[in-house]
Amino acid sequence: EVAALQPDRCREVFDDAMFFLLRFTNLVTVNRDGRVVCSALAMPQGGRVNVKPELYLQRLLVRPGFTVGEPNPTGATTGRPNIALAVPLGAGALDEAEPIAGALVLGLDPQRLALQMPDLPGIGGLVLTRSGHVALASHGQRGLIGTHLPEA
């Protein structure tokens, strides 16, 4: 149902997935052009929303497979910070010779996840993305989430 990228067909599935949103920002499908087709949360006024393709979609289109995006300070559907966890949809998800139709995307909430990182006295921790952005930080360093760290 979700892989069809048809809003009327994914509504029921997404309604059942709302319990996920306790730790995540949203669950959406996007087409190849980056347009949000289905959203577990209500779409912003106007209804037509596009994601920033450079955060994960461009990479997913080139190399289909599970993709972790770059930190996004303002999510397309929620306006909240998130990190996209995306998997391809369509024939291209199973056959490299076929193009993918879009993606199923779960928005990871870096602030909520950071609250679950243990505080160990004298030890700080950061989780960085491939491009050097801080995705997660331990308690004393949470202000760094979303910032870019230059190479040491």
Coordinates of N, CA, C and O in Angstrom, one line a residue:
E1 N 0.8 -1.2 0.0 CA 0.0 0.0 0.0 C 0.9 1.3 0.0 O 0.6 2.2 -0.7
V2 N 1.9 1.3 0.9 CA 2.7 2.5 1.0 C 3.6 2.6 -0.3 O 3.8 3.7 -0.8
A3 N 4.1 1.5 -0.8 CA 5.0 1.6 -2.0 C 4.3 2.1 -3.2 O 5.0 2.6 -4.1
A4 N 3.0 2.2 -3.2 CA 2.3 2.7 -4.4 C 2.4 4.2 -4.5 O 2.1 4.8 -5.6
L5 N 2.9 4.9 -3.5 CA 3.0 6.3 -3.5 C 1.7 7.0 -3.8 O 1.7 8.0 -4.6
Q6 N 0.6 6.5 -3.3 CA -0.7 7.1 -3.5 C -1.3 7.5 -2.2 O -1.5 6.6 -1.3
P7 N -1.5 8.8 -1.9 CA -2.0 9.2 -0.6 C -3.2 8.5 -0.1 O -3.3 8.1 1.1
D8 N -4.2 8.2 -0.9 CA -5.4 7.6 -0.4 C -5.2 6.1 0.0 O -5.9 5.6 0.8
R9 N -4.1 5.5 -0.5 CA -3.8 4.1 -0.1 C -2.9 3.9 1.1 O -2.9 2.9 1.7
C10 N -2.2 5.0 1.4 CA -1.2 4.8 2.6 C -1.8 5.4 3.9 O -1.2 5.2 4.9
R11 N -2.9 6.1 3.8 CA -3.4 6.8 5.0 C -3.7 5.8 6.2 O -3.3 6.0 7.3
E12 N -4.3 4.6 5.9 CA -4.6 3.6 6.9 C -3.4 3.1 7.5 O -3.3 2.9 8.8
V13 N -2.4 2.8 6.7 CA -1.1 2.2 7.2 C -0.4 3.3 8.1 O 0.1 2.9 9.2
F14 N -0.4 4.5 7.7 CA 0.3 5.5 8.4 C -0.5 5.8 9.7 O 0.1 6.2 10.7
D15 N -1.8 5.8 9.7 CA -2.6 6.0 10.9 C -2.2 4.9 12.0 O -2.0 5.3 13.2
D16 N -1.9 3.7 11.6 CA -1.5 2.7 12.5 C -0.1 2.9 13.0 O 0.3 2.3 14.0
A17 N 0.7 3.6 12.3 CA 2.1 3.8 12.6 C 2.3 5.0 13.6 O 3.5 5.3 14.0
M18 N 1.3 5.7 13.9 CA 1.4 6.9 14.8 C 2.1 6.6 16.1 O 2.8 7.5 16.6
F19 N 2.1 5.4 16.6 CA 2.8 5.2 17.9 C 4.3 5.3 17.8 O 5.0 5.6 18.7
F20 N 4.8 5.2 16.5 CA 6.3 5.4 16.3 C 6.7 6.9 16.6 O 7.8 7.1 16.9
L21 N 5.8 7.8 16.5 CA 6.1 9.2 16.5 C 6.5 9.7 18.0 O 6.8 10.8 18.1
L22 N 6.5 8.8 18.9 CA 6.9 9.1 20.2 C 8.4 9.4 20.2 O 8.9 10.2 21.0
R23 N 9.2 8.7 19.4 CA 10.6 8.9 19.3 C 11.1 9.5 18.0 O 12.2 9.7 17.8
F24 N 10.1 9.6 17.1 CA 10.5 10.1 15.7 C 9.6 11.3 15.4 O 8.6 11.6 16.1
T25 N 10.1 12.1 14.4 CA 9.3 13.3 14.1 C 8.2 13.0 13.2 O 7.1 13.7 13.3
N26 N 8.3 12.1 12.2 CA 7.2 11.8 11.2 C 7.6 10.6 10.4 O 8.8 10.2 10.4
L27 N 6.6 10.1 9.7 CA 6.8 9.0 8.8 C 6.2 9.4 7.5 O 5.0 9.8 7.5
V28 N 7.0 9.5 6.4 CA 6.5 10.0 5.1 C 6.9 9.1 4.0 O 7.9 8.3 4.1
T29 N 6.3 9.2 2.9 CA 6.8 8.8 1.6 C 7.0 10.0 0.7 O 6.3 11.0 0.8
V30 N 8.1 9.9 -0.1 CA 8.4 11.0 -1.0 C 8.6 10.4 -2.4 O 9.1 9.2 -2.5
N31 N 8.3 11.1 -3.4 CA 8.5 10.6 -4.8 C 10.0 11.0 -5.2 O 10.7 11.6 -4.4
R32 N 10.4 10.6 -6.4 CA 11.7 10.9 -6.9 C 12.1 12.3 -6.9 O 13.2 12.7 -6.8
D33 N 11.0 13.2 -7.1 CA 11.2 14.6 -7.2 C 11.3 15.3 -5.8 O 11.5 16.5 -5.7
G34 N 11.1 14.5 -4.7 CA 11.2 15.0 -3.4 C 9.9 15.5 -2.8 O 9.9 16.1 -1.7
R35 N 8.8 15.3 -3.5 CA 7.5 15.8 -3.0 C 7.0 14.7 -2.0 O 7.0 13.5 -2.3
V36 N 6.5 15.2 -0.9 CA 6.0 14.4 0.1 C 4.6 13.9 -0.4 O 3.7 14.7 -0.7
V37 N 4.4 12.6 -0.5 CA 3.2 12.0 -1.0 C 2.2 11.6 0.2 O 1.1 11.9 0.1
C38 N 2.8 11.0 1.2 CA 2.0 10.5 2.3 C 2.7 11.0 3.6 O 4.0 11.0 3.6
S39 N 2.0 11.3 4.6 CA 2.6 11.8 5.9 C 1.7 11.2 7.0 O 0.5 11.4 7.0
A40 N 2.4 10.7 8.0 CA 1.6 10.2 9.2 C 1.0 11.4 10.0 O -0.1 11.3 10.5
L41 N 1.7 12.5 9.9 CA 1.2 13.8 10.5 C 0.5 14.6 9.5 O 0.8 14.5 8.3
A42 N -0.4 15.4 9.9 CA -1.1 16.3 9.0 C -0.1 17.2 8.2 O 0.9 17.7 8.8
M43 N -0.3 17.4 7.0 CA 0.6 18.2 6.2 C 0.3 19.7 6.5 O -0.8 20.1 6.9
P44 N 1.4 20.5 6.4 CA 1.2 22.0 6.6 C 0.1 22.5 5.7 O -0.2 21.9 4.6
Q45 N -0.4 23.7 6.0 CA -1.4 24.3 5.2 C -0.9 24.5 3.8 O 0.2 24.8 3.5
G46 N -1.8 24.2 2.8 CA -1.4 24.2 1.4 C -1.2 22.8 0.9 O -1.4 22.5 -0.3
G47 N -0.7 21.9 1.7 CA -0.6 20.5 1.4 C 0.6 20.0 0.6 O 1.0 18.9 0.6
R48 N 1.2 20.9 -0.3 CA 2.3 20.4 -1.1 C 3.6 20.8 -0.4 O 3.9 21.9 -0.2
V49 N 4.4 19.7 -0.1 CA 5.6 19.9 0.6 C 6.7 19.1 -0.1 O 6.5 18.0 -0.6
N50 N 7.9 19.7 -0.2 CA 9.0 19.1 -0.8 C 10.2 19.0 0.2 O 10.4 19.9 1.0
V51 N 10.9 17.9 0.2 CA 12.0 17.7 1.1 C 13.3 18.3 0.4 O 13.2 18.6 -0.8
K52 N 14.3 18.5 1.2 CA 15.6 19.0 0.6 C 16.3 17.8 0.1 O 16.9 17.0 0.9
P53 N 16.4 17.6 -1.2 CA 17.0 16.4 -1.8 C 18.5 16.2 -1.4 O 18.9 15.1 -1.3
E54 N 19.2 17.3 -1.1 CA 20.6 17.1 -0.8 C 20.8 16.5 0.5 O 21.9 16.0 0.8
L55 N 19.8 16.4 1.4 CA 20.0 15.8 2.7 C 20.1 14.3 2.7 O 20.7 13.7 3.5
Y56 N 19.4 13.6 1.7 CA 19.4 12.2 1.6 C 18.9 11.7 0.3 O 19.4 10.6 -0.2
L57 N 18.0 12.3 -0.4 CA 17.3 11.8 -1.5 C 18.3 11.6 -2.7 O 18.2 10.6 -3.4
Q58 N 19.1 12.6 -2.9 CA 20.1 12.5 -4.1 C 21.0 11.3 -3.9 O 21.2 10.6 -4.9
R59 N 21.4 11.0 -2.7 CA 22.3 9.9 -2.5 C 21.5 8.6 -2.7 O 22.0 7.6 -3.2
L60 N 20.2 8.6 -2.2 CA 19.4 7.4 -2.4 C 19.1 7.1 -3.8 O 19.1 5.9 -4.2
L61 N 18.9 8.1 -4.6 CA 18.6 7.9 -6.1 C 19.8 7.3 -6.8 O 19.7 6.5 -7.7
V62 N 21.0 7.7 -6.4 CA 22.3 7.2 -7.0 C 22.6 5.8 -6.5 O 23.0 4.9 -7.3
R63 N 22.4 5.6 -5.2 CA 22.8 4.3 -4.6 C 21.6 3.8 -3.8 O 21.6 4.0 -2.6
P64 N 20.6 3.2 -4.4 CA 19.5 2.7 -3.6 C 19.9 1.8 -2.5 O 20.7 0.9 -2.7
G65 N 19.3 2.0 -1.3 CA 19.5 1.2 -0.2 C 19.2 2.0 1.1 O 18.9 3.2 0.9
F66 N 19.4 1.4 2.2 CA 19.1 2.2 3.5 C 20.0 3.4 3.5 O 21.3 3.3 3.3
T67 N 19.5 4.6 3.7 CA 20.3 5.8 3.7 C 20.0 6.6 5.0 O 18.8 6.8 5.4
V68 N 21.0 7.1 5.6 CA 20.9 8.0 6.8 C 21.2 9.4 6.2 O 22.3 9.6 5.7
G69 N 20.3 10.3 6.4 CA 20.5 11.7 5.9 C 21.3 12.6 6.8 O 21.7 12.2 7.9
E70 N 21.6 13.7 6.3 CA 22.3 14.8 7.1 C 21.3 15.4 8.0 O 20.1 15.5 7.7
P71 N 21.7 16.0 9.1 CA 20.8 16.7 10.0 C 20.1 17.8 9.3 O 20.7 18.6 8.5
N72 N 18.8 17.9 9.6 CA 17.9 19.0 9.0 C 17.4 19.8 10.1 O 16.6 19.3 10.9
P73 N 17.8 21.1 10.2 CA 17.3 21.9 11.3 C 15.8 22.2 11.3 O 15.1 22.4 12.3
T74 N 15.2 22.1 10.1 CA 13.7 22.3 10.0 C 13.1 21.3 9.0 O 13.2 21.5 7.8
G75 N 12.5 20.3 9.6 CA 11.9 19.2 8.7 C 10.8 19.8 7.9 O 10.1 20.7 8.3
A76 N 10.6 19.2 6.7 CA 9.7 19.7 5.7 C 8.2 19.7 6.2 O 7.5 20.6 5.9
T77 N 7.9 18.7 6.9 CA 6.5 18.5 7.3 C 6.2 19.0 8.8 O 5.1 19.3 9.1
T78 N 7.3 19.1 9.6 CA 7.1 19.4 11.0 C 7.7 20.7 11.4 O 7.3 21.3 12.4
G79 N 8.7 21.1 10.7 CA 9.5 22.3 11.1 C 10.5 22.0 12.3 O 11.2 22.9 12.7
R80 N 10.5 20.7 12.7 CA 11.4 20.3 13.8 C 12.7 19.7 13.2 O 12.7 19.1 12.2
P81 N 13.8 19.8 14.0 CA 15.0 19.1 13.6 C 14.8 17.6 13.4 O 14.0 17.0 14.2
N82 N 15.5 17.1 12.4 CA 15.4 15.6 12.2 C 16.6 15.1 11.4 O 17.3 15.9 10.8
I83 N 16.7 13.8 11.4 CA 17.7 13.1 10.6 C 16.9 12.0 9.9 O 16.2 11.2 10.5
A84 N 16.9 12.0 8.5 CA 16.1 11.1 7.8 C 16.7 9.7 7.8 O 17.9 9.6 7.5
L85 N 15.9 8.7 8.0 CA 16.3 7.3 7.8 C 15.4 6.8 6.6 O 14.2 6.8 6.8
A86 N 16.0 6.6 5.5 CA 15.2 6.3 4.3 C 15.5 5.0 3.6 O 16.7 4.6 3.6
V87 N 14.5 4.4 3.1 CA 14.7 3.2 2.2 C 13.9 3.4 0.9 O 12.9 4.1 0.9
P88 N 14.5 2.9 -0.2 CA 13.8 3.1 -1.5 C 12.5 2.3 -1.6 O 12.3 1.3 -1.0
L89 N 11.7 2.9 -2.5 CA 10.4 2.2 -2.8 C 10.3 2.0 -4.3 O 10.9 2.7 -5.1
G90 N 9.6 1.0 -4.8 CA 9.4 0.8 -6.2 C 10.3 -0.4 -6.7 O 11.1 -1.0 -5.9
A91 N 10.2 -0.6 -8.0 CA 11.0 -1.7 -8.5 C 12.5 -1.6 -8.3 O 13.2 -2.6 -8.1
G92 N 13.0 -0.4 -8.3 CA 14.4 -0.1 -8.1 C 14.9 -0.5 -6.8 O 16.1 -0.6 -6.6
A93 N 14.0 -0.7 -5.8 CA 14.4 -1.1 -4.5 C 14.9 -2.6 -4.5 O 15.7 -3.0 -3.7
L94 N 14.4 -3.3 -5.5 CA 14.8 -4.8 -5.6 C 15.7 -5.1 -6.8 O 16.3 -6.1 -6.8
D95 N 15.6 -4.2 -7.8 CA 16.4 -4.5 -9.0 C 17.1 -3.3 -9.4 O 16.6 -2.2 -9.8
E96 N 18.5 -3.4 -9.4 CA 19.3 -2.2 -9.7 C 19.1 -1.7 -11.1 O 19.4 -0.5 -11.4
A97 N 18.6 -2.5 -12.0 CA 18.4 -2.0 -13.4 C 17.2 -1.1 -13.5 O 17.0 -0.4 -14.5
E98 N 16.3 -1.1 -12.5 CA 15.1 -0.3 -12.5 C 15.3 1.0 -11.6 O 16.0 0.9 -10.6
P99 N 14.7 2.1 -12.0 CA 14.8 3.3 -11.1 C 13.9 3.1 -9.9 O 12.9 2.4 -10.0
I100 N 14.3 3.8 -8.8 CA 13.4 3.8 -7.6 C 12.3 4.8 -7.9 O 12.4 5.7 -8.6
A101 N 11.1 4.5 -7.2 CA 10.0 5.4 -7.4 C 10.0 6.5 -6.4 O 9.4 7.6 -6.6
G102 N 10.6 6.3 -5.2 CA 10.7 7.2 -4.2 C 11.2 6.6 -2.9 O 12.0 5.7 -3.0
A103 N 10.8 7.1 -1.8 CA 11.4 6.6 -0.5 C 10.4 6.6 0.6 O 9.5 7.4 0.6
L104 N 10.5 5.7 1.5 CA 9.8 5.7 2.8 C 10.8 6.2 3.8 O 12.0 5.8 3.9
V105 N 10.4 7.3 4.5 CA 11.3 8.1 5.3 C 10.8 8.2 6.7 O 9.7 8.6 6.9
L106 N 11.6 7.8 7.7 CA 11.3 8.0 9.1 C 12.2 9.1 9.6 O 13.4 9.0 9.5
G107 N 11.6 10.1 10.2 CA 12.4 11.3 10.7 C 12.9 11.0 12.1 O 12.0 10.9 13.0
L108 N 14.1 10.8 12.3 CA 14.7 10.6 13.7 C 14.8 11.9 14.4 O 15.4 12.9 13.8
D109 N 14.4 12.0 15.6 CA 14.4 13.2 16.4 C 15.8 13.3 17.2 O 15.9 12.6 18.2
P110 N 16.7 14.1 16.8 CA 18.0 14.1 17.4 C 18.0 14.5 18.9 O 18.7 14.1 19.7
Q111 N 17.1 15.5 19.2 CA 17.0 16.0 20.6 C 16.5 14.9 21.5 O 17.0 14.7 22.6
R112 N 15.4 14.1 21.1 CA 14.9 13.1 21.9 C 15.9 11.9 22.1 O 16.0 11.3 23.1
L113 N 16.6 11.6 21.0 CA 17.5 10.5 21.1 C 18.7 10.9 22.0 O 19.2 10.1 22.7
A114 N 19.1 12.2 21.9 CA 20.2 12.7 22.8 C 19.8 12.5 24.2 O 20.7 12.3 25.1
L115 N 18.6 12.7 24.6 CA 18.1 12.6 26.0 C 18.3 11.2 26.5 O 18.4 10.9 27.7
Q116 N 18.4 10.2 25.6 CA 18.5 8.8 26.0 C 20.0 8.4 26.1 O 20.3 7.3 26.5
M117 N 20.9 9.2 25.6 CA 22.4 8.9 25.7 C 22.7 9.0 27.2 O 22.4 10.0 27.9
P118 N 23.5 8.1 27.8 CA 23.8 8.1 29.2 C 24.8 9.2 29.5 O 25.6 9.6 28.6
D119 N 24.7 9.8 30.7 CA 25.7 10.8 31.1 C 26.7 10.0 32.0 O 26.4 9.5 33.0
L120 N 27.9 10.0 31.4 CA 29.0 9.3 32.2 C 30.0 10.4 32.6 O 30.5 11.2 31.8
P121 N 30.2 10.6 33.9 CA 31.0 11.6 34.4 C 32.4 11.7 33.8 O 33.1 10.6 33.6
G122 N 32.8 12.8 33.3 CA 34.1 13.0 32.6 C 34.2 12.5 31.2 O 35.2 12.5 30.6
I123 N 33.1 11.9 30.7 CA 33.1 11.4 29.3 C 32.1 12.0 28.5 O 30.9 12.1 28.9
G124 N 32.5 12.6 27.4 CA 31.5 13.2 26.5 C 31.4 12.4 25.2 O 32.4 11.6 24.9
G125 N 30.4 12.4 24.5 CA 30.2 11.7 23.3 C 29.5 12.4 22.2 O 28.6 13.2 22.5
L126 N 30.0 12.3 21.0 CA 29.3 12.8 19.8 C 29.2 11.8 18.7 O 30.1 10.9 18.6
V127 N 28.1 11.8 18.0 CA 27.9 11.0 16.8 C 27.9 11.9 15.7 O 27.0 12.8 15.6
L128 N 28.7 11.7 14.7 CA 28.8 12.6 13.5 C 28.3 11.9 12.3 O 28.4 10.7 12.1
T129 N 27.8 12.7 11.4 CA 27.4 12.2 10.1 C 28.6 12.1 9.2 O 29.7 12.6 9.5
R130 N 28.5 11.5 8.0 CA 29.5 11.4 7.0 C 30.2 12.8 6.7 O 31.4 12.9 6.5
S131 N 29.4 13.8 6.7 CA 29.9 15.2 6.3 C 30.4 15.9 7.5 O 30.9 17.1 7.3
G132 N 30.4 15.4 8.7 CA 31.0 16.0 9.8 C 30.0 16.9 10.7 O 30.4 17.7 11.5
H133 N 28.7 16.7 10.5 CA 27.7 17.3 11.3 C 27.4 16.5 12.5 O 27.4 15.3 12.5
V134 N 27.2 17.2 13.6 CA 26.9 16.5 14.9 C 25.4 16.0 14.8 O 24.5 16.9 14.7
A135 N 25.2 14.7 14.9 CA 23.9 14.2 14.9 C 23.4 13.9 16.3 O 22.2 14.2 16.6
L136 N 24.2 13.5 17.2 CA 23.9 13.2 18.6 C 25.0 13.7 19.5 O 26.2 13.6 19.1
A137 N 24.6 14.1 20.7 CA 25.7 14.5 21.6 C 25.2 14.2 23.0 O 24.0 14.1 23.3
S138 N 26.2 13.9 23.9 CA 25.9 13.6 25.3 C 25.5 14.9 26.0 O 25.6 16.0 25.4
H139 N 25.0 14.8 27.2 CA 24.3 15.8 27.9 C 25.0 17.2 27.8 O 24.4 18.2 27.4
G140 N 26.3 17.2 28.2 CA 27.0 18.5 28.2 C 27.3 19.1 26.9 O 27.7 20.3 26.8
Q141 N 27.0 18.4 25.8 CA 27.4 18.9 24.5 C 26.2 19.0 23.5 O 26.3 19.1 22.3
R142 N 25.0 19.0 24.0 CA 23.8 18.9 23.2 C 23.6 20.2 22.3 O 22.9 20.1 21.3
G143 N 24.2 21.3 22.7 CA 24.1 22.5 21.9 C 24.8 22.4 20.6 O 24.6 23.2 19.7
L144 N 25.7 21.3 20.4 CA 26.4 21.1 19.2 C 25.6 20.4 18.1 O 26.0 20.3 17.0
I145 N 24.4 19.8 18.5 CA 23.6 19.1 17.5 C 23.3 19.9 16.3 O 22.8 21.0 16.5
G146 N 23.6 19.4 15.1 CA 23.3 20.1 13.9 C 24.4 21.0 13.4 O 24.4 21.4 12.3
T147 N 25.4 21.2 14.2 CA 26.6 22.0 13.8 C 27.6 21.2 13.0 O 27.6 20.0 13.2
H148 N 28.4 21.9 12.3 CA 29.4 21.2 11.5 C 30.8 21.3 12.2 O 31.1 22.4 12.6
L149 N 31.5 20.3 12.4 CA 32.8 20.3 13.1 C 33.9 20.2 12.0 O 33.9 19.4 11.2
P150 N 34.8 21.2 12.0 CA 35.9 21.2 11.0 C 36.8 20.0 11.3 O 36.8 19.4 12.4
E151 N 37.5 19.6 10.3 CA 38.4 18.4 10.4 C 39.5 18.8 11.4 O 40.0 19.9 11.5
A152 N 39.8 17.9 12.3 CA 40.9 18.1 13.3 C 42.2 17.9 12.8 O 42.5 17.2 11.8

